[in-house]
Short mmCIF file of C-alpha atoms in Angstrom, two decimals:
data_model
loop_
_atom_site.label_atom_id
_atom_site.label_comp_id
_atom_site.label_asym_id
_atom_site.label_seq_id
_atom_site.Cartn_x
_atom_site.Cartn_y
_atom_site.Cartn_z
CA MET A 1 3.85 10.06 -0.62
CA ARG A 2 2.36 10.57 -4.07
CA ASP A 3 -0.56 8.26 -3.43
CA THR A 4 -3.71 8.34 -1.33
CA GLN A 5 -2.32 5.82 1.17
CA THR A 6 0.61 8.03 2.16
CA LEU A 7 -1.25 11.32 2.09
CA LEU A 8 -4.29 10.16 4.03
CA SER A 9 -2.54 7.67 5.97
CA SER A 10 3.51 5.51 10.89
CA PRO A 11 3.44 4.59 15.23
CA LEU A 12 4.13 5.89 18.55
CA SER A 13 5.83 2.80 19.96
CA LEU A 14 8.40 2.63 17.14
CA ALA A 15 8.70 6.39 16.80
CA ALA A 16 9.33 6.69 20.53
CA ALA A 17 12.10 4.13 20.31
CA ALA A 18 13.69 6.01 17.43
CA LEU A 19 13.55 9.29 19.36
CA GLY A 20 14.56 7.80 22.71
CA LEU A 21 11.26 8.69 24.40
CA THR A 22 9.74 6.90 27.38
CA PHE A 23 6.10 6.74 28.34
CA ALA A 24 3.96 6.07 31.37
CA THR A 25 2.11 2.79 31.84
CA PRO A 26 -0.89 2.72 29.43
CA VAL A 27 -4.43 2.85 30.84
CA LEU A 28 -7.01 0.16 30.08
CA ALA A 29 -8.12 -0.06 26.45
CA ASN A 30 -11.78 0.80 27.16
CA ASP A 31 -10.76 3.85 29.20
CA ALA A 32 -8.37 4.92 26.44
CA ALA A 33 -11.09 4.68 23.79
CA GLU A 34 -13.46 6.71 25.98
CA ARG A 35 -10.81 9.39 26.53
CA LEU A 36 -10.14 9.63 22.79
CA THR A 37 -13.84 9.81 22.02
CA GLU A 38 -14.13 12.71 24.48
CA ARG A 39 -11.38 14.52 22.54
CA LEU A 40 -12.83 13.88 19.08
CA GLU A 41 -16.58 14.20 19.59
CA PRO A 42 -16.54 18.02 19.97
CA LEU A 43 -14.32 18.38 16.88
CA GLU A 44 -16.71 19.53 14.15
CA SER A 45 -14.06 21.28 12.04
CA TYR A 46 -10.29 21.65 11.97
CA GLN A 47 -7.91 23.85 9.98
CA ALA A 48 -4.10 23.91 10.16
CA THR A 49 -0.84 24.17 8.28
CA PHE A 50 1.30 21.05 8.43
CA GLU A 51 4.81 19.66 7.99
CA GLN A 52 4.94 16.03 6.91
CA ARG A 53 8.06 13.88 7.26
CA ILE A 54 8.44 10.31 6.02
CA LEU A 55 11.02 8.17 7.86
CA ASP A 56 12.40 4.73 7.18
CA GLY A 57 12.61 2.01 9.82
CA SER A 58 15.85 3.42 11.22
CA GLY A 59 14.48 6.95 11.55
CA GLU A 60 16.25 8.30 8.44
CA ARG A 61 14.25 11.02 6.72
CA LEU A 62 13.15 9.98 3.23
CA GLN A 63 10.87 12.85 2.23
CA SER A 64 9.30 15.99 3.64
CA ALA A 65 6.49 18.27 2.56
CA THR A 66 4.47 21.23 3.79
CA GLY A 67 0.92 22.33 3.17
CA GLU A 68 -2.47 23.19 4.60
CA MET A 69 -5.53 21.15 5.52
CA TRP A 70 -9.21 21.65 6.34
CA LEU A 71 -11.71 19.08 7.58
CA SER A 72 -15.35 19.17 8.52
CA ARG A 73 -17.57 16.44 9.87
CA PRO A 74 -19.05 14.37 8.39
CA GLY A 75 -16.48 13.11 5.90
CA MET A 76 -15.22 16.32 4.28
CA LEU A 77 -11.54 17.05 3.81
CA ARG A 78 -9.18 19.23 1.79
CA TRP A 79 -5.45 18.45 1.98
CA GLU A 80 -3.09 20.64 -0.07
CA VAL A 81 0.61 19.87 -0.38
CA GLU A 82 2.39 23.08 -1.35
CA ALA A 83 6.08 22.08 -1.37
CA PRO A 84 8.22 20.52 -2.73
CA TYR A 85 5.47 19.82 -5.28
CA SER A 86 1.76 20.51 -5.53
CA GLN A 87 -0.87 17.87 -4.79
CA ILE A 88 -4.47 18.13 -3.62
CA VAL A 89 -6.78 15.64 -1.93
CA VAL A 90 -10.46 16.56 -1.58
CA SER A 91 -13.33 14.59 -0.04
CA ASP A 92 -16.87 15.87 -0.51
CA GLY A 93 -18.39 13.18 1.71
CA SER A 94 -19.19 10.89 -1.22
CA ASP A 95 -15.99 10.65 -3.26
CA VAL A 96 -12.28 11.30 -2.69
CA TYR A 97 -10.30 13.15 -5.38
CA LEU A 98 -6.50 12.94 -5.61
CA TYR A 99 -5.25 15.61 -8.01
CA ASP A 100 -1.70 15.87 -9.33
CA PRO A 101 -1.33 19.13 -11.31
CA ASP A 102 2.11 18.15 -12.68
CA LEU A 103 0.72 14.96 -14.20
CA GLU A 104 -2.60 16.62 -15.10
CA GLN A 105 -4.30 13.59 -13.55
CA VAL A 106 -7.04 13.06 -10.96
CA THR A 107 -7.92 9.77 -9.29
CA VAL A 108 -11.46 9.39 -7.93
CA GLN A 109 -12.35 6.84 -5.25
CA PRO A 110 -15.71 6.22 -3.55
CA MET A 111 -15.96 6.82 0.20
CA ASP A 112 -16.04 3.16 1.22
CA ASP A 113 -14.96 1.78 4.62
CA ARG A 114 -11.33 1.31 3.57
CA VAL A 115 -10.95 4.95 2.52
CA THR A 116 -12.79 6.37 5.54
CA HIS A 117 -10.38 4.53 7.86
CA THR A 118 -7.42 6.47 6.51
CA PRO A 119 -6.12 8.87 9.20
CA ALA A 120 -7.26 12.26 7.93
CA LEU A 121 -10.74 11.02 7.06
CA LEU A 122 -10.96 9.15 10.34
CA LEU A 123 -10.81 12.54 12.06
CA SER A 124 -13.72 13.87 10.02
CA GLY A 125 -15.91 10.76 10.21
CA ASN A 126 -18.03 8.97 12.75
CA ILE A 127 -15.92 8.19 15.81
CA GLY A 128 -18.60 6.20 17.63
CA ASP A 129 -17.17 2.84 16.52
CA LEU A 130 -13.55 3.47 17.61
CA SER A 131 -13.51 0.70 20.20
CA SER A 132 -14.98 -1.83 17.76
CA SER A 133 -12.55 -0.98 14.94
CA TYR A 134 -9.35 -0.31 16.92
CA ASP A 135 -7.48 -1.24 20.06
CA VAL A 136 -6.73 2.10 21.70
CA VAL A 137 -3.77 2.72 24.02
CA TYR A 138 -3.30 5.91 26.03
CA ASP A 139 0.03 7.37 27.18
CA GLN A 140 1.23 10.74 28.40
CA GLU A 141 4.52 12.42 27.53
CA ASN A 142 5.65 15.91 28.56
CA GLY A 143 2.09 16.84 29.50
CA GLU A 144 0.66 15.78 26.12
CA ASP A 145 -1.92 13.03 25.67
CA VAL A 146 -1.01 10.31 23.17
CA PHE A 147 -3.58 7.87 21.79
CA THR A 148 -2.34 4.96 19.66
CA LEU A 149 -4.86 3.14 17.47
CA ILE A 150 -4.15 -0.42 16.32
CA PRO A 151 -6.68 -1.66 13.71
CA SER A 152 -8.56 -4.83 14.56
CA SER A 153 -8.91 -5.58 10.82
CA ALA A 154 -6.03 -6.33 8.46
CA ASP A 155 -7.71 -4.36 5.65
CA THR A 156 -6.38 -0.93 6.63
CA LEU A 157 -3.83 1.49 5.23
CA PHE A 158 -1.80 1.71 8.45
CA GLU A 159 -0.49 -0.64 11.13
CA GLU A 160 -0.60 1.95 13.90
CA LEU A 161 -1.81 5.52 14.18
CA SER A 162 -1.02 7.84 17.08
CA MET A 163 -2.78 11.12 17.78
CA VAL A 164 -1.03 13.64 20.03
CA PHE A 165 -3.08 16.26 21.91
CA ASP A 166 -1.93 19.34 23.79
CA ASN A 167 -4.90 19.75 26.15
CA ASP A 168 -7.81 19.42 23.71
CA THR A 169 -5.89 20.42 20.58
CA LEU A 170 -4.61 17.85 18.08
CA THR A 171 -0.96 18.74 17.34
CA GLN A 172 0.58 15.64 15.71
CA LEU A 173 -0.19 12.41 13.88
CA TRP A 174 2.24 9.47 13.85
CA MET A 175 1.63 6.62 11.41
CA MET A 176 3.29 3.36 10.37
CA ASP A 177 2.50 1.21 7.35
CA SER A 178 3.09 -2.50 6.81
CA THR A 179 6.64 -1.90 5.50
CA GLY A 180 7.72 -0.18 8.73
CA GLN A 181 7.82 3.23 7.03
CA ARG A 182 6.74 5.98 9.40
CA THR A 183 5.14 9.33 8.80
CA LEU A 184 5.09 12.27 11.23
CA ILE A 185 2.64 15.11 10.58
CA THR A 186 3.03 18.19 12.78
CA PHE A 187 0.24 20.80 12.79
CA SER A 188 0.55 24.53 13.47
CA ASP A 189 -1.64 27.66 13.11
CA ILE A 190 -4.51 25.46 14.29
CA THR A 191 -8.17 26.49 14.37
CA GLN A 192 -10.69 24.04 15.84
CA ASN A 193 -14.44 24.43 15.27
CA GLY A 194 -13.98 27.60 13.25
CA SER A 195 -15.99 28.61 10.18
CA ILE A 196 -14.85 26.95 6.93
CA ASN A 197 -16.13 27.80 3.46
CA ARG A 198 -17.94 24.66 2.29
CA SER A 199 -16.81 25.27 -1.30
CA LEU A 200 -13.34 24.07 -0.24
CA PHE A 201 -14.75 20.54 -0.18
CA ASN A 202 -15.98 20.66 -3.78
CA PHE A 203 -13.55 19.62 -6.49
CA ASP A 204 -14.04 20.79 -10.07
CA ILE A 205 -11.94 18.67 -12.41
CA PRO A 206 -9.80 21.01 -14.57
CA GLU A 207 -10.39 20.84 -18.30
CA GLY A 208 -7.96 18.49 -20.05
CA THR A 209 -7.22 16.46 -16.90
CA ASP A 210 -7.05 12.66 -17.18
CA VAL A 211 -9.58 11.04 -14.83
CA ILE A 212 -9.01 7.61 -13.28
CA ARG A 213 -11.96 6.14 -11.41
CA GLU A 214 -11.25 3.38 -8.92
CA GLU A 215 -13.95 1.07 -7.60
CA PHE A 216 -13.41 -1.36 -4.71
#
């Protein structure tokens, strides 16, 4: 969880099995992609508090964290982990900054395709190519709409990503990586398409901080 992959990046099929959930028969992939596009296209900005839990393959909790996030299209994100330790991820649309105050270290990555396909940045980016980049499956559980994205390319930071909507509001993200580790992010105090101070998406590197620049 202390790297960009975990923070910005566990799946509904496996999570459902772990929780004993059952789902309706999925709709056709093209219809599912269209339904998801209809949910995401109006989403210009999003602000929420979150609880993040990391689970192993058997559903055992490995780690948990809480924090707050803001995103704005196109490509801007601020993700602040408040407990049990502080960590900040900021995207200004050109670069992504991962700041660890305890280590006094910031890692800077360019906004290339691999980074923009991480879950949080996927929400703030261009969603027009969803059907070309992912197989999309739609289910419904307890009145909520569940969209599971399976990447068509192997060069991604997750194996499956599920977005859960209550009506038109995104309430959860489920993710799974290649090791079978799963992450559940639950959002609360949600504001969609509200006003967000653009300065939140600027990151000023604190004096004395070690800077690591990664190029792909």
